[in-house]
Amino acid sequence: MSTKGQSDVTNEQPIGVIAEVHGPVVTILCDSLPPLRQALRTPLDGDSCLFEVHQHVDQSHARAITLHRTSGLHRGMPVYDTGAPLHVPVSADCLGRLLNIFGEPLDGGPPLVPDTYRNVHAPPAALRDSIGTGDLLQTGIKVIDLLCPFVRGGKTGLFGGAGVGKTVLIMEFMHAVASLHRGVSVFAGVGERIREGHELWHEMREAGVMEQTLMTFGQMDESPGVRFRVGLSALSYAEYLRDTMHREVLFVMDNIFRFVQAGSEISSLLGRMPATVGYQPTLISEVAEMQERILSTRSGAITSVQAVYVPADDMTDPAVDAILGHLDSSVVLSREQAGKGIYPAVEPLQSSSRAMDRHTLGDRHYAVAEGVREHLARYRELEDIIAMLGIEELSEQDRRIVLRARKLQRYLTQPFNVIASQTNIPGVSVSLDDTLTDCEAFLRGEHDDLPEEQCYMKGNLSMEVNDPPETGPDSQQ
């Protein structure tokens, strides 16, 4: 039975029959209308095909979205009510597993033996039980901790296209939560390519992160209903780890924009009139429904990192704008930075965090971060002049700022633990205090005589300085 946990219907009477099949949309002629979001099923090839009710057409017809492939479905097939919305099996043994939207294993391992089941549409924790965002969550990644810090229990958006290191950065976040905070990670692959999911799974196993991670996938070739709900399925596991296991949870979604796309696809299939830029009229409420469940309670904290695709690099896109309204930090990955060999390819002048104030960071952190930003911003302003006339034409003060900014830019690069086997550079984790100490030294001019290549791909500067790697950024950029 492909949907474990849904009630057995072999001895029950059907509530209706399939009247029409239009792609992933099924119209059901019902004796009595099932509630919206109810899980229905029909026997198919010795197994079951599951539907989710999305629309009541009239007094006897309901429209549902299939959560399986529709090949083999036809008119007149009996439909049964499972008696509940979609729910997934949860267990203390779920860590280290790769699952689908129904909680079934994709890793070839045995099925989960559930302690209980959780409704994927469960409401968020009650207001009286929730708590606000907490202290800064250190990741050991210099540029993140310094310029766009994470907040425990907060939400961070990771904006970047293909090939700029988004997946590697996500994996390093998971490694940091497991090693620094003894927490666990839940990964939701929404609309992932099968190749990407396969590679990510194996890379995380090789990096030693998988034992403290649960991965759920709704792949690109699956029904839009799966891609629309797999995030909620993964979030149900995160809530279980928070509420029952009392763990510090990092909830990672890649890519939340595909969740919006799946909702738009479903909305069009159901015949709803599109709204702004062709998105579904329910865009705001659908995004909010998921985001408002990502919160912390007295039992534990859920900190979220969400990869966000930006269509045509337009940050005013309605989908991006809807997501941005829920985020505490925005980390922008730049292809220009990646082209210079700056990894992680974080664009420090575009990235931001709501925690960037003196009250949250403290005077020292705030002053250092502002000083670093000022140097990098002035360097950005002078780049065109340097390219045309050369650095020699700058004033002595500007020349000093540019040289320090270039060293800071290289200092904020960092080798990661999760790809050490590919780069042959041991990964490092740098505490926030060490990062602040080193940046203060740069700003005071204590490292003005240090060659730029000695700043590239290092930890803190008190560590032993090795020969610079051959694949550093062009020193004449």
CSV table of N, CA, C and O in Angstrom, one decimal, residues 172-245:
chain,number,residue,atom,x,y,z
A,172,GLU,N,27.0,23.2,4.0
A,172,GLU,CA,27.9,23.6,5.1
A,172,GLU,C,27.1,24.1,6.3
A,172,GLU,O,27.5,24.0,7.5
A,173,PHE,N,25.9,24.7,6.0
A,173,PHE,CA,25.0,25.1,7.1
A,173,PHE,C,24.6,23.9,7.9
A,173,PHE,O,24.6,23.9,9.2
A,174,MET,N,24.2,22.8,7.2
A,174,MET,CA,23.8,21.6,7.9
A,174,MET,C,25.0,21.0,8.7
A,174,MET,O,24.8,20.6,9.9
A,175,HIS,N,26.2,21.1,8.2
A,175,HIS,CA,27.4,20.6,8.9
A,175,HIS,C,27.6,21.4,10.2
A,175,HIS,O,27.9,20.9,11.2
A,176,ALA,N,27.4,22.8,10.1
A,176,ALA,CA,27.6,23.6,11.2
A,176,ALA,C,26.6,23.3,12.3
A,176,ALA,O,26.9,23.3,13.5
A,177,VAL,N,25.3,23.1,11.9
A,177,VAL,CA,24.3,22.9,12.9
A,177,VAL,C,24.6,21.5,13.6
A,177,VAL,O,24.4,21.4,14.9
A,178,ALA,N,25.1,20.5,12.9
A,178,ALA,CA,25.3,19.2,13.5
A,178,ALA,C,26.6,19.3,14.4
A,178,ALA,O,26.6,18.7,15.5
A,179,SER,N,27.6,20.0,13.9
A,179,SER,CA,28.9,20.0,14.7
A,179,SER,C,29.0,21.0,15.8
A,179,SER,O,29.4,20.8,16.9
A,180,LEU,N,28.5,22.3,15.5
A,180,LEU,CA,28.6,23.4,16.5
A,180,LEU,C,27.5,23.4,17.5
A,180,LEU,O,27.7,23.7,18.7
A,181,HIS,N,26.3,23.0,17.0
A,181,HIS,CA,25.1,23.2,17.9
A,181,HIS,C,24.5,21.8,18.3
A,181,HIS,O,23.4,21.8,19.0
A,182,ARG,N,25.0,20.7,17.8
A,182,ARG,CA,24.5,19.4,18.1
A,182,ARG,C,23.0,19.3,17.7
A,182,ARG,O,22.2,18.7,18.3
A,183,GLY,N,22.7,20.0,16.6
A,183,GLY,CA,21.3,20.0,16.1
A,183,GLY,C,21.1,19.0,14.9
A,183,GLY,O,22.1,18.3,14.6
A,184,VAL,N,19.9,19.0,14.4
A,184,VAL,CA,19.6,18.1,13.3
A,184,VAL,C,19.1,19.0,12.1
A,184,VAL,O,18.7,20.1,12.3
A,185,SER,N,19.1,18.4,10.9
A,185,SER,CA,18.6,19.2,9.7
A,185,SER,C,17.6,18.4,9.0
A,185,SER,O,17.6,17.1,9.0
A,186,VAL,N,16.6,19.1,8.5
A,186,VAL,CA,15.5,18.5,7.6
A,186,VAL,C,15.6,19.2,6.3
A,186,VAL,O,15.5,20.4,6.2
A,187,PHE,N,15.8,18.4,5.2
A,187,PHE,CA,16.0,19.0,3.9
A,187,PHE,C,14.8,18.7,3.1
A,187,PHE,O,14.4,17.5,3.0
A,188,ALA,N,14.1,19.7,2.5
A,188,ALA,CA,13.0,19.5,1.6
A,188,ALA,C,13.4,19.8,0.2
A,188,ALA,O,13.7,21.0,-0.1
A,189,GLY,N,13.5,18.8,-0.7
A,189,GLY,CA,13.9,19.0,-2.1
A,189,GLY,C,12.6,19.2,-2.9
A,189,GLY,O,11.9,18.2,-3.2
A,190,VAL,N,12.3,20.4,-3.3
A,190,VAL,CA,11.0,20.7,-3.9
A,190,VAL,C,11.3,20.9,-5.4
A,190,VAL,O,12.0,21.9,-5.8
A,191,GLY,N,10.8,20.0,-6.3
A,191,GLY,CA,11.1,20.1,-7.7
A,191,GLY,C,12.5,19.9,-8.1
A,191,GLY,O,13.0,20.4,-9.1
A,192,GLU,N,13.3,19.1,-7.3
A,192,GLU,CA,14.7,18.8,-7.6
A,192,GLU,C,14.8,17.9,-8.8
A,192,GLU,O,14.0,17.1,-9.0
A,193,ARG,N,15.8,18.2,-9.6
A,193,ARG,CA,16.2,17.2,-10.6
A,193,ARG,C,16.7,15.9,-9.9
A,193,ARG,O,17.3,16.0,-8.9
A,194,ILE,N,16.4,14.8,-10.5
A,194,ILE,CA,16.8,13.5,-9.9
A,194,ILE,C,18.3,13.5,-9.8
A,194,ILE,O,18.8,13.0,-8.8
A,195,ARG,N,19.0,14.0,-10.8
A,195,ARG,CA,20.5,14.0,-10.7
A,195,ARG,C,21.0,14.8,-9.5
A,195,ARG,O,21.8,14.4,-8.7
A,196,GLU,N,20.3,16.0,-9.3
A,196,GLU,CA,20.7,16.9,-8.2
A,196,GLU,C,20.5,16.2,-6.8
A,196,GLU,O,21.3,16.2,-5.9
A,197,GLY,N,19.3,15.6,-6.7
A,197,GLY,CA,19.0,14.9,-5.5
A,197,GLY,C,19.9,13.7,-5.2
A,197,GLY,O,20.4,13.5,-4.0
A,198,HIS,N,20.3,13.0,-6.2
A,198,HIS,CA,21.2,11.9,-6.1
A,198,HIS,C,22.6,12.3,-5.6
A,198,HIS,O,23.2,11.8,-4.7
A,199,GLU,N,23.1,13.4,-6.3
A,199,GLU,CA,24.4,13.9,-5.9
A,199,GLU,C,24.4,14.5,-4.5
A,199,GLU,O,25.4,14.2,-3.8
A,200,LEU,N,23.4,15.2,-4.2
A,200,LEU,CA,23.3,15.8,-2.8
A,200,LEU,C,23.3,14.7,-1.7
A,200,LEU,O,24.0,14.8,-0.7
A,201,TRP,N,22.5,13.7,-2.0
A,201,TRP,CA,22.5,12.6,-1.0
A,201,TRP,C,23.8,12.0,-0.8
A,201,TRP,O,24.3,11.8,0.4
A,202,HIS,N,24.5,11.7,-1.9
A,202,HIS,CA,25.8,11.0,-1.7
A,202,HIS,C,26.9,12.0,-1.1
A,202,HIS,O,27.7,11.5,-0.3
A,203,GLU,N,26.8,13.2,-1.5
A,203,GLU,CA,27.8,14.2,-1.0
A,203,GLU,C,27.6,14.4,0.5
A,203,GLU,O,28.6,14.5,1.3
A,204,MET,N,26.4,14.4,1.0
A,204,MET,CA,26.1,14.5,2.4
A,204,MET,C,26.5,13.3,3.2
A,204,MET,O,27.0,13.4,4.3
A,205,ARG,N,26.4,12.1,2.6
A,205,ARG,CA,26.9,10.9,3.2
A,205,ARG,C,28.4,10.9,3.4
A,205,ARG,O,29.0,10.6,4.4
A,206,GLU,N,29.1,11.4,2.3
A,206,GLU,CA,30.5,11.4,2.3
A,206,GLU,C,31.0,12.5,3.3
A,206,GLU,O,32.1,12.3,3.9
A,207,ALA,N,30.3,13.6,3.5
A,207,ALA,CA,30.7,14.6,4.4
A,207,ALA,C,30.4,14.3,5.8
A,207,ALA,O,30.7,15.1,6.7
A,208,GLY,N,29.7,13.2,6.1
A,208,GLY,CA,29.4,12.8,7.5
A,208,GLY,C,28.2,13.5,8.1
A,208,GLY,O,28.1,13.6,9.3
A,209,VAL,N,27.4,14.2,7.2
A,209,VAL,CA,26.3,15.0,7.7
A,209,VAL,C,25.0,14.2,7.8
A,209,VAL,O,24.1,14.5,8.5
A,210,MET,N,24.9,13.1,7.0
A,210,MET,CA,23.6,12.5,6.8
A,210,MET,C,23.0,11.8,8.1
A,210,MET,O,21.8,11.8,8.2
A,211,GLU,N,23.9,11.4,9.0
A,211,GLU,CA,23.4,10.8,10.2
A,211,GLU,C,22.5,11.7,11.0
A,211,GLU,O,21.7,11.2,11.8
A,212,GLN,N,22.7,13.0,10.9
A,212,GLN,CA,21.9,14.0,11.6
A,212,GLN,C,20.9,14.7,10.7
A,212,GLN,O,20.6,15.9,11.0
A,213,THR,N,20.6,14.1,9.6
A,213,THR,CA,19.8,14.8,8.6
A,213,THR,C,18.6,13.9,8.1
A,213,THR,O,18.8,12.7,8.0
A,214,LEU,N,17.5,14.5,7.8
A,214,LEU,CA,16.4,13.8,7.2
A,214,LEU,C,16.1,14.5,5.9
A,214,LEU,O,16.0,15.8,5.8
A,215,MET,N,16.0,13.8,4.8
A,215,MET,CA,15.8,14.4,3.5
A,215,MET,C,14.5,13.9,2.9
A,215,MET,O,14.2,12.7,2.9
A,216,THR,N,13.7,14.8,2.4
A,216,THR,CA,12.5,14.5,1.7
A,216,THR,C,12.5,15.1,0.3
A,216,THR,O,13.0,16.2,0.1
A,217,PHE,N,12.0,14.3,-0.7
A,217,PHE,CA,12.1,14.8,-2.1
A,217,PHE,C,10.8,14.7,-2.8
A,217,PHE,O,10.1,13.7,-2.7
A,218,GLY,N,10.4,15.8,-3.5
A,218,GLY,CA,9.3,15.7,-4.4
A,218,GLY,C,9.9,16.2,-5.7
A,218,GLY,O,10.2,17.3,-6.0
A,219,GLN,N,10.2,15.2,-6.6
A,219,GLN,CA,11.1,15.5,-7.7
A,219,GLN,C,10.4,16.2,-8.9
A,219,GLN,O,9.2,16.3,-8.9
A,220,MET,N,11.2,16.7,-9.8
A,220,MET,CA,10.7,17.5,-10.8
A,220,MET,C,9.7,16.8,-11.7
A,220,MET,O,8.8,17.4,-12.3
A,221,ASP,N,9.8,15.5,-11.9
A,221,ASP,CA,9.0,14.8,-12.8
A,221,ASP,C,7.7,14.3,-12.1
A,221,ASP,O,6.9,13.6,-12.8
A,222,GLU,N,7.5,14.7,-10.9
A,222,GLU,CA,6.3,14.2,-10.2
A,222,GLU,C,5.1,15.2,-10.3
A,222,GLU,O,5.3,16.3,-10.8
A,223,SER,N,4.0,14.8,-9.9
A,223,SER,CA,2.8,15.6,-10.0
A,223,SER,C,3.0,17.0,-9.3
A,223,SER,O,3.7,17.1,-8.3
A,224,PRO,N,2.3,18.1,-9.8
A,224,PRO,CA,2.4,19.3,-9.1
A,224,PRO,C,1.9,19.3,-7.7
A,224,PRO,O,2.3,20.0,-6.8
A,225,GLY,N,0.9,18.3,-7.4
A,225,GLY,CA,0.4,18.1,-6.1
A,225,GLY,C,1.5,17.7,-5.1
A,225,GLY,O,1.6,18.1,-4.0
A,226,VAL,N,2.5,16.9,-5.6
A,226,VAL,CA,3.6,16.4,-4.8
A,226,VAL,C,4.5,17.6,-4.5
A,226,VAL,O,5.0,17.8,-3.4
A,227,ARG,N,4.9,18.3,-5.6
A,227,ARG,CA,5.8,19.4,-5.4
A,227,ARG,C,5.2,20.5,-4.5
A,227,ARG,O,5.9,21.3,-3.9
A,228,PHE,N,3.9,20.6,-4.5
A,228,PHE,CA,3.2,21.6,-3.7
A,228,PHE,C,3.1,21.2,-2.3
A,228,PHE,O,3.1,22.1,-1.4
A,229,ARG,N,3.1,19.9,-2.0
A,229,ARG,CA,2.9,19.5,-0.6
A,229,ARG,C,4.2,18.9,0.1
A,229,ARG,O,4.2,18.7,1.3
A,230,VAL,N,5.2,18.6,-0.7
A,230,VAL,CA,6.4,18.0,-0.1
A,230,VAL,C,7.0,18.9,0.9
A,230,VAL,O,7.6,18.4,1.9
A,231,GLY,N,7.0,20.2,0.8
A,231,GLY,CA,7.5,21.1,1.8
A,231,GLY,C,6.8,20.9,3.1
A,231,GLY,O,7.4,21.0,4.2
A,232,LEU,N,5.4,20.8,3.1
A,232,LEU,CA,4.7,20.6,4.3
A,232,LEU,C,5.0,19.3,4.9
A,232,LEU,O,5.0,19.1,6.1
A,233,SER,N,5.2,18.3,4.1
A,233,SER,CA,5.6,16.9,4.6
A,233,SER,C,6.9,17.0,5.4
A,233,SER,O,7.0,16.5,6.5
A,234,ALA,N,7.9,17.7,4.8
A,234,ALA,CA,9.2,17.8,5.5
A,234,ALA,C,9.0,18.7,6.7
A,234,ALA,O,9.6,18.4,7.8
A,235,LEU,N,8.2,19.7,6.7
A,235,LEU,CA,8.0,20.6,7.8
A,235,LEU,C,7.3,19.8,9.0
A,235,LEU,O,7.6,20.1,10.1
A,236,SER,N,6.5,18.8,8.6
A,236,SER,CA,5.9,17.9,9.7
A,236,SER,C,6.9,17.2,10.4
A,236,SER,O,6.9,17.0,11.7
A,237,TYR,N,8.0,16.7,9.7
A,237,TYR,CA,9.1,16.0,10.4
A,237,TYR,C,9.9,17.0,11.3
A,237,TYR,O,10.3,16.6,12.4
A,238,ALA,N,10.1,18.2,10.7
A,238,ALA,CA,10.8,19.2,11.5
A,238,ALA,C,10.1,19.5,12.8
A,238,ALA,O,10.7,19.7,13.9
A,239,GLU,N,8.7,19.6,12.7
A,239,GLU,CA,7.9,19.9,13.9
A,239,GLU,C,8.0,18.8,14.9
A,239,GLU,O,8.0,19.0,16.1
A,240,TYR,N,8.0,17.5,14.4
A,240,TYR,CA,8.1,16.3,15.3
A,240,TYR,C,9.5,16.4,16.0
A,240,TYR,O,9.5,16.1,17.2
A,241,LEU,N,10.6,16.7,15.3
A,241,LEU,CA,11.9,16.7,15.9
A,241,LEU,C,11.9,17.8,17.0
A,241,LEU,O,12.6,17.7,18.0
A,242,ARG,N,11.2,18.9,16.7
A,242,ARG,CA,11.2,20.1,17.6
A,242,ARG,C,10.4,19.7,18.9
A,242,ARG,O,10.8,20.0,20.0
A,243,ASP,N,9.2,19.2,18.6
A,243,ASP,CA,8.2,19.1,19.7
A,243,ASP,C,8.4,17.8,20.6
A,243,ASP,O,8.3,17.8,21.8
A,244,THR,N,8.7,16.7,19.9
A,244,THR,CA,8.9,15.4,20.6
A,244,THR,C,10.3,15.1,21.0
A,244,THR,O,10.6,14.6,22.1
A,245,MET,N,11.2,15.4,20.1
A,245,MET,CA,12.6,15.1,20.3
A,245,MET,C,13.4,16.2,21.0
A,245,MET,O,14.5,16.1,21.4
